[in-house]
Coordinates of C-alpha atoms and ligand atoms in Angstrom, one line a residue:
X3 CA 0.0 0.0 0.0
X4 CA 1.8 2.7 -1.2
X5 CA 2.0 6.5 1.7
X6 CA -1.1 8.4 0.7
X7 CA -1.9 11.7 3.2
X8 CA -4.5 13.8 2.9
X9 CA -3.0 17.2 3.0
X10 CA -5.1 20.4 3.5
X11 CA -2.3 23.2 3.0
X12 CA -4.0 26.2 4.1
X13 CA -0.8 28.9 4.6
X14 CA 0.3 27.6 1.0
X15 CA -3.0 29.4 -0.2
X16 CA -1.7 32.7 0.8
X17 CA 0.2 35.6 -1.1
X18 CA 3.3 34.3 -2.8
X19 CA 5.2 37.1 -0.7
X20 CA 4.7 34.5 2.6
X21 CA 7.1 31.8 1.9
X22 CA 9.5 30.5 -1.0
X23 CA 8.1 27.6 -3.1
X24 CA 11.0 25.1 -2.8
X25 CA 11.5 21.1 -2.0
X26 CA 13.5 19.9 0.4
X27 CA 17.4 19.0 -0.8
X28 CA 17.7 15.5 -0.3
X29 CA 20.2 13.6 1.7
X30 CA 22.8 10.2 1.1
X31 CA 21.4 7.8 3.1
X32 CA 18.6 8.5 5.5
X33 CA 17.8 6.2 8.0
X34 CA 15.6 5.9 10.7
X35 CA 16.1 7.0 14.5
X36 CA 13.0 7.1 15.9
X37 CA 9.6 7.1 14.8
X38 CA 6.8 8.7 17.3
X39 CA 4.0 5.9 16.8
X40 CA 1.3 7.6 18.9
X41 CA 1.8 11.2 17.5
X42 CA 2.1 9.1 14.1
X43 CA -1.3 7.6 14.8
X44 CA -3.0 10.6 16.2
X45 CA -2.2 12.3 12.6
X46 CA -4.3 9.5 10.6
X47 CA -0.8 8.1 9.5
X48 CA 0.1 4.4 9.3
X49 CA 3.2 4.4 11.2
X50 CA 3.5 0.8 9.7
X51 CA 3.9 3.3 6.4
X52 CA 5.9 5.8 8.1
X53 CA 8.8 3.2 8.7
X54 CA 9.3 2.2 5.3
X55 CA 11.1 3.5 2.4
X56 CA 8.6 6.0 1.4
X57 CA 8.0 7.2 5.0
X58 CA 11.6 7.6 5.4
X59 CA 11.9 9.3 2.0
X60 CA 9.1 11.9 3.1
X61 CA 10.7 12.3 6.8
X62 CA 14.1 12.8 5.1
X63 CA 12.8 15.4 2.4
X64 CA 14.2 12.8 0.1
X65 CA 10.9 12.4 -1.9
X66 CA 7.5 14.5 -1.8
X67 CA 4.4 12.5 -1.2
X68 CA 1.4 13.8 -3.6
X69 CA 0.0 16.6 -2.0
X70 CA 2.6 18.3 -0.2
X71 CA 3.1 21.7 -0.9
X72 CA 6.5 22.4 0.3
X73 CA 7.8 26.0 1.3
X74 CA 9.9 27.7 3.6
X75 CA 8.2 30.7 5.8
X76 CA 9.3 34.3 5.7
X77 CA 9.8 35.8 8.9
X78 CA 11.4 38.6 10.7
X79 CA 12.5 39.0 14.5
X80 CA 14.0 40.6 17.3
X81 CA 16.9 38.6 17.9
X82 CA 17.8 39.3 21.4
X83 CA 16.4 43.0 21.3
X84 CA 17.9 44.1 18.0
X85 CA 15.6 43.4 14.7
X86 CA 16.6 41.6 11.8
X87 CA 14.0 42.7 9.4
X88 CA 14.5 39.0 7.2
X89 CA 14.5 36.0 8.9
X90 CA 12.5 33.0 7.2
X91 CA 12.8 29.7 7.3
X92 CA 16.7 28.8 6.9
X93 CA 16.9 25.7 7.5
X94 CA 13.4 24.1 7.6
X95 CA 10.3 23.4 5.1
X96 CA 6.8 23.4 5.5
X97 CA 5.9 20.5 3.5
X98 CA 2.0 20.5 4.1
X99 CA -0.7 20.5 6.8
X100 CA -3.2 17.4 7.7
X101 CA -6.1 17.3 10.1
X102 CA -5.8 15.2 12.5
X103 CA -7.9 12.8 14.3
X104 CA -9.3 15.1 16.5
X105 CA -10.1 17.2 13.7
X106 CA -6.6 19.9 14.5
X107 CA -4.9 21.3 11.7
X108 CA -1.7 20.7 12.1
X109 CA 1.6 21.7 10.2
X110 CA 4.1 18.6 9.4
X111 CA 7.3 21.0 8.9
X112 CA 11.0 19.3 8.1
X113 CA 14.0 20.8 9.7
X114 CA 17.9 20.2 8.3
X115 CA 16.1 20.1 5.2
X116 CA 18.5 22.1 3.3
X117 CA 18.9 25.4 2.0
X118 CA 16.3 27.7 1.3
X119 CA 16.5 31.4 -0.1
X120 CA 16.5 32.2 4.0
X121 CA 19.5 31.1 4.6
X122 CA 22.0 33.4 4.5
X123 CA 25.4 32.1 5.4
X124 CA 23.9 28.9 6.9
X125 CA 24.1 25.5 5.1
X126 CA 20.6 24.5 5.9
X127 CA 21.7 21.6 7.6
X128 CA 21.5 20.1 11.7
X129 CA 23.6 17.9 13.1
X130 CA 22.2 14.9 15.2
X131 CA 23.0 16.4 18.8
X132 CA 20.3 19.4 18.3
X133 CA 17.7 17.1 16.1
X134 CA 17.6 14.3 19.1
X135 CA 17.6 17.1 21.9
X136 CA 14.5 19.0 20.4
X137 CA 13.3 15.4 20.0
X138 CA 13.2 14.9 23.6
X139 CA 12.7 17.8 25.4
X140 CA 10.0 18.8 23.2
X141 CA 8.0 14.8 23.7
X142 CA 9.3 15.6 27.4
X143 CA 7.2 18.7 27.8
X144 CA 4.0 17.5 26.0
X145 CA 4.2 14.6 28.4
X146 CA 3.8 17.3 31.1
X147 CA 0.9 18.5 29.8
X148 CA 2.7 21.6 28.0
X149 CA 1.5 23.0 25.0
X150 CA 4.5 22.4 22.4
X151 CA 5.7 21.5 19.1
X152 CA 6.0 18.2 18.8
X153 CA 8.6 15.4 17.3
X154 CA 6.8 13.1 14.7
X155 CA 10.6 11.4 13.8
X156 CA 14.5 11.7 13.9
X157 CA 16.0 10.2 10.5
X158 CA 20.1 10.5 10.2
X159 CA 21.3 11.6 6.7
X160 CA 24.2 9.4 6.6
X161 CA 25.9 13.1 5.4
X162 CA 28.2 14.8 7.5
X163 CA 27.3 18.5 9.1
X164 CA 30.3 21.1 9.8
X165 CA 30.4 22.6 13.2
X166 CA 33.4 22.9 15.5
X167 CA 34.1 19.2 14.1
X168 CA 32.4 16.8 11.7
X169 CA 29.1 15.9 12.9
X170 CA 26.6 13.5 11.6
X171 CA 23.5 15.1 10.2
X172 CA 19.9 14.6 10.8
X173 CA 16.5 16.0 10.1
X174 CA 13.7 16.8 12.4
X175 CA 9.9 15.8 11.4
X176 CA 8.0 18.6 13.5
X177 CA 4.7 18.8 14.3
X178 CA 2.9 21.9 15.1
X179 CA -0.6 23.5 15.8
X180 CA 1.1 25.9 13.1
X181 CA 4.5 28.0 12.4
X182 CA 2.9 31.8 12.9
X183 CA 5.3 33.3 14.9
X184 CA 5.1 37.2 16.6
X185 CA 7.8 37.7 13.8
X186 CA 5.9 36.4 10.6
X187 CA 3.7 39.7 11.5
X188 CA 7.1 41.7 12.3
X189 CA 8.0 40.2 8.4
X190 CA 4.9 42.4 6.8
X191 CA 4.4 45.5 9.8
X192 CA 8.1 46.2 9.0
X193 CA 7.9 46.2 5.5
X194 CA 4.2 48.9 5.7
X195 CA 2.4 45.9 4.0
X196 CA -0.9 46.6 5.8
X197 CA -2.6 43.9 3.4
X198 CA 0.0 41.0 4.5
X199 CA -0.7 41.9 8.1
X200 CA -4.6 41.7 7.6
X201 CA -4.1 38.2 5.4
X202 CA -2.0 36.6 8.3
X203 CA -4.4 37.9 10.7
X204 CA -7.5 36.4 9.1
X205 CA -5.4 33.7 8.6
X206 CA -4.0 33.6 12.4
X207 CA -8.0 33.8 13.7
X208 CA -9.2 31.0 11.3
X209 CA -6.8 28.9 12.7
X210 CA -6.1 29.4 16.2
X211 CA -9.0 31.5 17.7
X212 CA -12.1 31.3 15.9
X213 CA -14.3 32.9 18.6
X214 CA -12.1 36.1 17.8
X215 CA -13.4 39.4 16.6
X216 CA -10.8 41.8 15.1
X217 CA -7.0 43.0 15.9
X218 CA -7.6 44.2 19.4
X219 CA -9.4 40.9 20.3
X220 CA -6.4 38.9 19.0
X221 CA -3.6 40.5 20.9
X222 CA -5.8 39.8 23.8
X223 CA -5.9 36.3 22.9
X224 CA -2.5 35.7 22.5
X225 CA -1.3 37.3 25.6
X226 CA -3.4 35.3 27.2
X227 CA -2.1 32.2 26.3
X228 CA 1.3 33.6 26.5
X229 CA 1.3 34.4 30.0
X230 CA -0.5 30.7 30.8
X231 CA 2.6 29.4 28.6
X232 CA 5.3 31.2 30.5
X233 CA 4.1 30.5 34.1
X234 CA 4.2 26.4 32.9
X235 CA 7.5 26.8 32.2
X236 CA 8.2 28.5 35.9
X237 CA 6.5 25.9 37.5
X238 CA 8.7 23.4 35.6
X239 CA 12.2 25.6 36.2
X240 CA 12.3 25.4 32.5
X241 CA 14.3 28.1 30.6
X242 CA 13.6 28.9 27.1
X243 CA 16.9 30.4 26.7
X244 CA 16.3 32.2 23.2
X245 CA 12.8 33.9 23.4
X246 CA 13.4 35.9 20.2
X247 CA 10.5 37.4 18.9
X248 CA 10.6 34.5 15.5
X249 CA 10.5 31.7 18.7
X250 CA 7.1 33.7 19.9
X251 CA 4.0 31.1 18.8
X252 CA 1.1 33.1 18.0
X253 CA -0.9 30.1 19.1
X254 CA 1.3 29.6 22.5
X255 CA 2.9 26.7 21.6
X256 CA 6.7 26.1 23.0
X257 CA 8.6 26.5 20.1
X258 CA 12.5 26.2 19.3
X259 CA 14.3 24.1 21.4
X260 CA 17.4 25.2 20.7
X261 CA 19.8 26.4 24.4
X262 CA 16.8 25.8 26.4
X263 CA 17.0 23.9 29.3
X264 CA 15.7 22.6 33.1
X265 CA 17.1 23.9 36.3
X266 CA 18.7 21.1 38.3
X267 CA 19.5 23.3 41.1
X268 CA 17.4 26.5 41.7
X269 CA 18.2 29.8 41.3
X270 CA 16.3 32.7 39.9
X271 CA 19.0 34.2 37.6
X272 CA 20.1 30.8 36.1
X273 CA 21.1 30.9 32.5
X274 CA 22.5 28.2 30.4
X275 CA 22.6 29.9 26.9
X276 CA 26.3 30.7 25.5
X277 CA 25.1 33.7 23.5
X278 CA 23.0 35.0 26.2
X279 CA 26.2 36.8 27.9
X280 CA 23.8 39.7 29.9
X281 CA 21.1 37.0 31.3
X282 CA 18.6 38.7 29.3
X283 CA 16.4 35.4 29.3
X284 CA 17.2 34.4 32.3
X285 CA 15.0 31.9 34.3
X286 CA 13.0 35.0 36.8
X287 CA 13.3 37.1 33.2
X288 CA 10.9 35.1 31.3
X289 CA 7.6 36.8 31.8
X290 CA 8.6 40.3 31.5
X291 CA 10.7 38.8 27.6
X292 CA 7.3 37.9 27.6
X293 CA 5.7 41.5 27.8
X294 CA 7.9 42.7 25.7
X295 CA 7.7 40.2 22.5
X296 CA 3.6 40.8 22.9
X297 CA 4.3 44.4 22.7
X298 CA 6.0 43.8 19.5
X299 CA 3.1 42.1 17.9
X300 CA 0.4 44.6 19.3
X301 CA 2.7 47.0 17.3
X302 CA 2.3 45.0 14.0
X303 CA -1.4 45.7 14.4
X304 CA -2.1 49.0 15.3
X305 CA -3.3 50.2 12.0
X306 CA -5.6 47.8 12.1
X307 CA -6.8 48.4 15.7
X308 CA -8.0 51.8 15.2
X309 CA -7.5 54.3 12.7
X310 CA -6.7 56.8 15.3
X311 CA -3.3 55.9 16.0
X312 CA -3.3 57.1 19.8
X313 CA -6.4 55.2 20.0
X314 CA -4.6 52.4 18.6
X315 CA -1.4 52.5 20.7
X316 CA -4.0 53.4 24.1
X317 CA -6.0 50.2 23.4
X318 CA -2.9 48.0 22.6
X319 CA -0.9 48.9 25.7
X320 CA -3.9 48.0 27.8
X321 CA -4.0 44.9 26.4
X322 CA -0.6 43.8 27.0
X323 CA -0.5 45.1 30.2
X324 CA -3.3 42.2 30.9
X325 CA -0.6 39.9 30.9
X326 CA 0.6 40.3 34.6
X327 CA -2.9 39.8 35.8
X328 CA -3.4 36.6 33.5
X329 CA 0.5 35.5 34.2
X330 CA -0.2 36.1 38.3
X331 CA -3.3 34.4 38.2
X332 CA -1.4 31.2 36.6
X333 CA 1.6 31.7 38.3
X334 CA -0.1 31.5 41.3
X335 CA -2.9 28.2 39.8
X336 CA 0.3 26.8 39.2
X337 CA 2.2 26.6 42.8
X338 CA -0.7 26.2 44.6
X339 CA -1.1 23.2 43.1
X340 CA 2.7 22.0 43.5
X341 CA 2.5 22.5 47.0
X342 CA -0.9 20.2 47.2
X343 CA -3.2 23.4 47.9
X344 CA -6.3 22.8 46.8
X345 CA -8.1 26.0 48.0
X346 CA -6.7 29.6 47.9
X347 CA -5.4 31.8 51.0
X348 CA -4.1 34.8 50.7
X349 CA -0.9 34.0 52.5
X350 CA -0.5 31.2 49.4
X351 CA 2.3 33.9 47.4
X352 CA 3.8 34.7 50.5
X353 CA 4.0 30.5 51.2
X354 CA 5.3 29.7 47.8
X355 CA 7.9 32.6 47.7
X356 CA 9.5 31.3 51.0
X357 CA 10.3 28.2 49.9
X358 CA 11.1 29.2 46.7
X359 CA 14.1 31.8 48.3
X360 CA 15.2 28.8 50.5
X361 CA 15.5 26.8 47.4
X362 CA 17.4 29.2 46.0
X363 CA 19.6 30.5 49.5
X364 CA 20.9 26.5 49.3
X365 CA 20.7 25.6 45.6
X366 CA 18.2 23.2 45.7
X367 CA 17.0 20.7 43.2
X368 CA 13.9 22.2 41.6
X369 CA 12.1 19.0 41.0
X370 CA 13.7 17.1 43.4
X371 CA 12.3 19.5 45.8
X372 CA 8.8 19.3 44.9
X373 CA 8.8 15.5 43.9
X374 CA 9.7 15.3 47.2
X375 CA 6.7 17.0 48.7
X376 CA 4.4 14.3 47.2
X377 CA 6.7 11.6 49.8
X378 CA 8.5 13.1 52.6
X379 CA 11.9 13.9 50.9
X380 CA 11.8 17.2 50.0
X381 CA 14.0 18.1 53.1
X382 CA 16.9 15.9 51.2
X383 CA 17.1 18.1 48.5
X384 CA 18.4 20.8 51.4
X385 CA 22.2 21.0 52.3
X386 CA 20.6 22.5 55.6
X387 CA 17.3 20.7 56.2
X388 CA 16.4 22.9 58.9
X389 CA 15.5 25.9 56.8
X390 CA 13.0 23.5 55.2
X391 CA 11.9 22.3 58.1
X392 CA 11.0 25.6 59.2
X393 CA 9.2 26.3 56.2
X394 CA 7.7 22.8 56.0
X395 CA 6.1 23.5 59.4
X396 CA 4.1 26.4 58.3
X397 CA 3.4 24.5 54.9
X398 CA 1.9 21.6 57.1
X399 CA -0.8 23.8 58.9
X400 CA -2.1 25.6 55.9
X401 CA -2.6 21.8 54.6
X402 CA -4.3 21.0 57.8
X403 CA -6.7 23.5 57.2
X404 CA -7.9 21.8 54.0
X405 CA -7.4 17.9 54.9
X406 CA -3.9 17.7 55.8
X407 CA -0.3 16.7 53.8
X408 CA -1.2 13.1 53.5
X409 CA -4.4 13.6 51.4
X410 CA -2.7 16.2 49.4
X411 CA -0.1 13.9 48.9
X412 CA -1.2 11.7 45.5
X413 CA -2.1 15.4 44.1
X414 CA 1.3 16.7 44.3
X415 CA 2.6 13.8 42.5
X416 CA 0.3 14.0 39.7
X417 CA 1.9 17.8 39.6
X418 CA 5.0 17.6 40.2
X419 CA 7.7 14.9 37.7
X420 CA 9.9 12.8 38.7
X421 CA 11.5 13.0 35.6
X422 CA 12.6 16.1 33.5
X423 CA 15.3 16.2 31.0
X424 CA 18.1 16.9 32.8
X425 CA 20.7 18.5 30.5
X426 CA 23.7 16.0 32.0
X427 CA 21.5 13.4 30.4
X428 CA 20.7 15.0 27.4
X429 CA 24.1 15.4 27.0
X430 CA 25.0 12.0 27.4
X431 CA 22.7 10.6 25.3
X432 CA 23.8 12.9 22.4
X433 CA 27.6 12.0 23.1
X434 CA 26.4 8.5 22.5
X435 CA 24.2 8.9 19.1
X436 CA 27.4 10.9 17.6
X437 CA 29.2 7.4 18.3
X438 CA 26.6 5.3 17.1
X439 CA 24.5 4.2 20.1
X440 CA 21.1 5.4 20.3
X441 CA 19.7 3.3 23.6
X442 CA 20.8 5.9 25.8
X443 CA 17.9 8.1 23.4
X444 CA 15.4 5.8 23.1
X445 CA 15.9 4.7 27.1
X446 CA 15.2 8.7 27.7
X447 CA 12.3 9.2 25.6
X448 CA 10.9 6.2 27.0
X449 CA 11.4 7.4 30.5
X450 CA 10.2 10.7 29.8
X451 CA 7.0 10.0 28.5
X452 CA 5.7 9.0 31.7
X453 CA 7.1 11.6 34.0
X454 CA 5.1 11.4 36.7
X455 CA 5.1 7.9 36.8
X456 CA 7.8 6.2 39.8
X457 CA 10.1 4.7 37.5
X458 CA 12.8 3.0 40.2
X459 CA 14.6 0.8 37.5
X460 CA 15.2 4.2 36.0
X461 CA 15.8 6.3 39.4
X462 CA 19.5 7.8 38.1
X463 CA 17.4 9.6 35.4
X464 CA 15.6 11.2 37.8
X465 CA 18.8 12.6 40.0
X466 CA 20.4 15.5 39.9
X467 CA 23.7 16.0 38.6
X468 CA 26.7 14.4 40.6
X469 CA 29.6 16.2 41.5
X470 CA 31.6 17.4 38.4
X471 CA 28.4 15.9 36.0
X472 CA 26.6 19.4 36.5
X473 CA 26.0 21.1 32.5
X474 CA 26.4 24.9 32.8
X475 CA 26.1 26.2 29.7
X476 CA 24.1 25.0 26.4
X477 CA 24.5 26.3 22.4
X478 CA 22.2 27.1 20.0
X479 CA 23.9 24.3 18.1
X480 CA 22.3 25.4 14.4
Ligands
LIG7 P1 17.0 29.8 15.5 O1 18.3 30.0 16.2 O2 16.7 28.4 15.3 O3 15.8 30.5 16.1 O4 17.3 30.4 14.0 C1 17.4 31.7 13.7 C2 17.5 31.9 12.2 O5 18.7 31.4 11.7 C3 16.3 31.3 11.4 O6 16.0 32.1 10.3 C4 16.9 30.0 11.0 O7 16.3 29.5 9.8 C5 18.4 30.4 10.7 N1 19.3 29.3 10.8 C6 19.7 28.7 11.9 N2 20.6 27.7 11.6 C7 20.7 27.6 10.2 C8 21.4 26.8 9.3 N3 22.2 25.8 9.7 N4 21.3 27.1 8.0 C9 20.5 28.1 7.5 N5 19.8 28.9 8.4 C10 19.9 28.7 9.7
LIG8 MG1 13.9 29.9 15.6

């Protein structure tokens, strides 16, 4: 039975001036890493299908099944505060969109799939070590319950990438809700196209928020679901690391795995990226980047908000100034329910701050430290138990007031992961593809799926770093 999909490919219906018609430029000898069966499944594909040479030709961007439309996206940015009016896709293509089983449009877009008229200076390529990471940290946080790209497959190119060495390449199947970022709409404000804006707005509402009424109504929309987005990440101790305007999801999807990583121990100011040399997306920093990329795209539609431009600008500020209210709201949903609070008190901030500054006074593992709430080991995570101690008493009676630790307890485990992707694990599992063994991978992804789930055969996933096995810094790694 020969790979038949039933694409729908809405964004290739819209001006030329979006994207650049182009296939993807095949590679030597593509092979399989890992297939995502359920996410295969949950798309109307036959994963059976999928695995076999034409599957792997369309993963690869070796061959173009009939009906795929592929294209890379223009797109601008703010690229840690500075605008680059021409961005686009460099390195990736659209090659169609499918509705899936539960009736989502969703966008299967290849990435490593060559060179596109985007790419500037780059070779349009990825080596395995990024491809597997966005693999995993990207199934990781969908597995707890983040909204997120996802991975549909990892395939190897049998080519070899040029970075600081030679590194095997791969290509990236990604799934997503869509690809509209705050800096496709930068792409057409910048350039006066007032007609581009409108067509990706109409486009934008269509797609992600139907029940919305005009240009005002959307940027309230999207901050809204930015400001849910960002505190999930807090809760998690997850740190974007490049929160560019063109990484911005209009629909509030996580997108762009690229230096991104989770806190082992906790600090406010903790930043892994190598490029981000002033902390400007630090850990604490992430809602007010937040704030500050929405204000960009309330800026791409203020001629279409009112005519009256102070009108405009009056209304637009207002609306992204309702992020701290949506973000607090969240923020605060979000730790009430790590610490097992089922009702709300207003002491609850003042609760959650302490033992978030005690965390953070003794460098304490972030999930290790709530994990342990859900069985009595939180203390452990504590060089100097006493300070938790302390808190934990007051943490005890404002439980007591609503049925007490122990029935709180099985809550706090169904909020709180055992597992995360800890970046000395990430780490070790690419060290191991690049020489040819992938268990370390799969064993991850396998793990990481169920991350709430007790997993003792696979307890060392879930422990913090060791002495010396601690990651401080990650790349961009294009
Ligand atoms: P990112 O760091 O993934 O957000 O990418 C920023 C921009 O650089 C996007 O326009 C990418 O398409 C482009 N880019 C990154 N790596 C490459 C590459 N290897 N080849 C071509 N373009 C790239
Ligand atoms: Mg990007």
């Amino acid at each position: 039975m020969p790979l038949q999909i039933a694409f729908d490919n809405s964004y290739a219906r819209l001006p030329d001036r979006f994207f650049a018609r182009l296939a993807p430029e095949p590679v030597a000898a593509p092979s399989l890493i890992r297939l995502n069966d359920a996410l295969a499944e949950q798309l109307g594909f036959d994963p059976g299908l999928l695995r076999g040479a034409e599957g792997v030709a369309m993963l690869s961007g070796n061959r173009m099944p009939s009906g795929a439309e592929p294209l890379a996206q223009a797109y601008a940015g703010h690229q840690f505060g500075g605008f680059v009016p021409q961005l686009g896709d460099g390195r990736a293509h659209l090659i169609g969109e499918v509705i899936d089983r539960q009736g989502r449009r969703r966008d299967i877009q290849l990435k490593g799939s060559g060179r596109t008229p985007f790419s500037r200076m780059g070779d349009g390529r990825a080596w395995v070590g990024p491809v597997l990471r966005e693999y995993l940290v990207s199934e990781a946080m969908h597995a707890l319950g983040v909204p997120t790209t996802r991975a549909l497959a990892a395939v190897s190119t049998g080519e070899w990438v040029m970075r600081e060495g030679r590194m095997p390449g791969a290509v990236l199947a990604r799934v997503a809700s869509s690809h509209i970022r705050v800096g496709t709409f930068q792409f057409f404000a910048v350039r006066q196209d007032i007609e581009g804006v409108r067509a990706l707005m109409a486009h934008t509402i269509a797609r992600h928020y139907p029940e919305v009424d005009g240009a005002l109504a959307l940027v309230r929309a999207v901050v809204a679901v930015q400001a849910r987005l960002v505190a999930r990440w807090m809760g998690l101790g997850f740190i974007h690391g490049v929160m560019n305007t063109d990484n911005t999801h209009i629909g509030g999807e996580t997108i762009d795995y690229g230096p991104c990583a989770f806190m082992d121990a906790y600090h406010p100011e903790t930043v892994f990226s190598s490029i981000d040399q002033f902390g400007r997306y630090a850990y604490a920093n992430q809602p007010q980047i937040a704030v500050w990329n929405l204000a960009q795209f309330a800026t791409c539609l203020l001629p279409l908000i009112d005519d009256d431009q102070d009108a405009a600008v009056e209304a637009a500020t207002a609306a992204v100034h309702d992020f701290a209210d949506h973000y607090q709201a969240a923020w605060l949903h979000e730790f009430r329910a790590k610490l097992g609070l089922a009702t709300a008190e207003d002491g609850d901030r003042a609760l959650i701050e302490g033992l978030l500054a005690r965390m953070a006074e003794q460098g304490a593992d972030f999930t290790r430290t709530f994990r342990g709430l859900a069985d009595g080991t939180a203390r452990d995570a504590f060089a100097a138990p006493e300070a938790f101690d302390a808190w934990a008493r007051d943490w005890t009676a404002r439980l007591d007031r609503e049925g007490g630790v122990a029935a709180a307890q099985a809550r706090i485990a169904q909020v709180n992961p055992a597992f995360i992707p800890r970046n000395h694990q990430l780490e070790a599992a690419i060290g191991a593809a690049v020489s040819g063994d992938f268990a370390p991978f799969h064993r991850l992804c396998d793990v990481l799926a169920r991350p709430f789930e007790d997993q003792p055969r696979h307890a060392d996933l879930g422990a913090p770093p060791g002495p010396g096995e601690a990651v401080r810094q990650t790349f961009c790694g294009t």
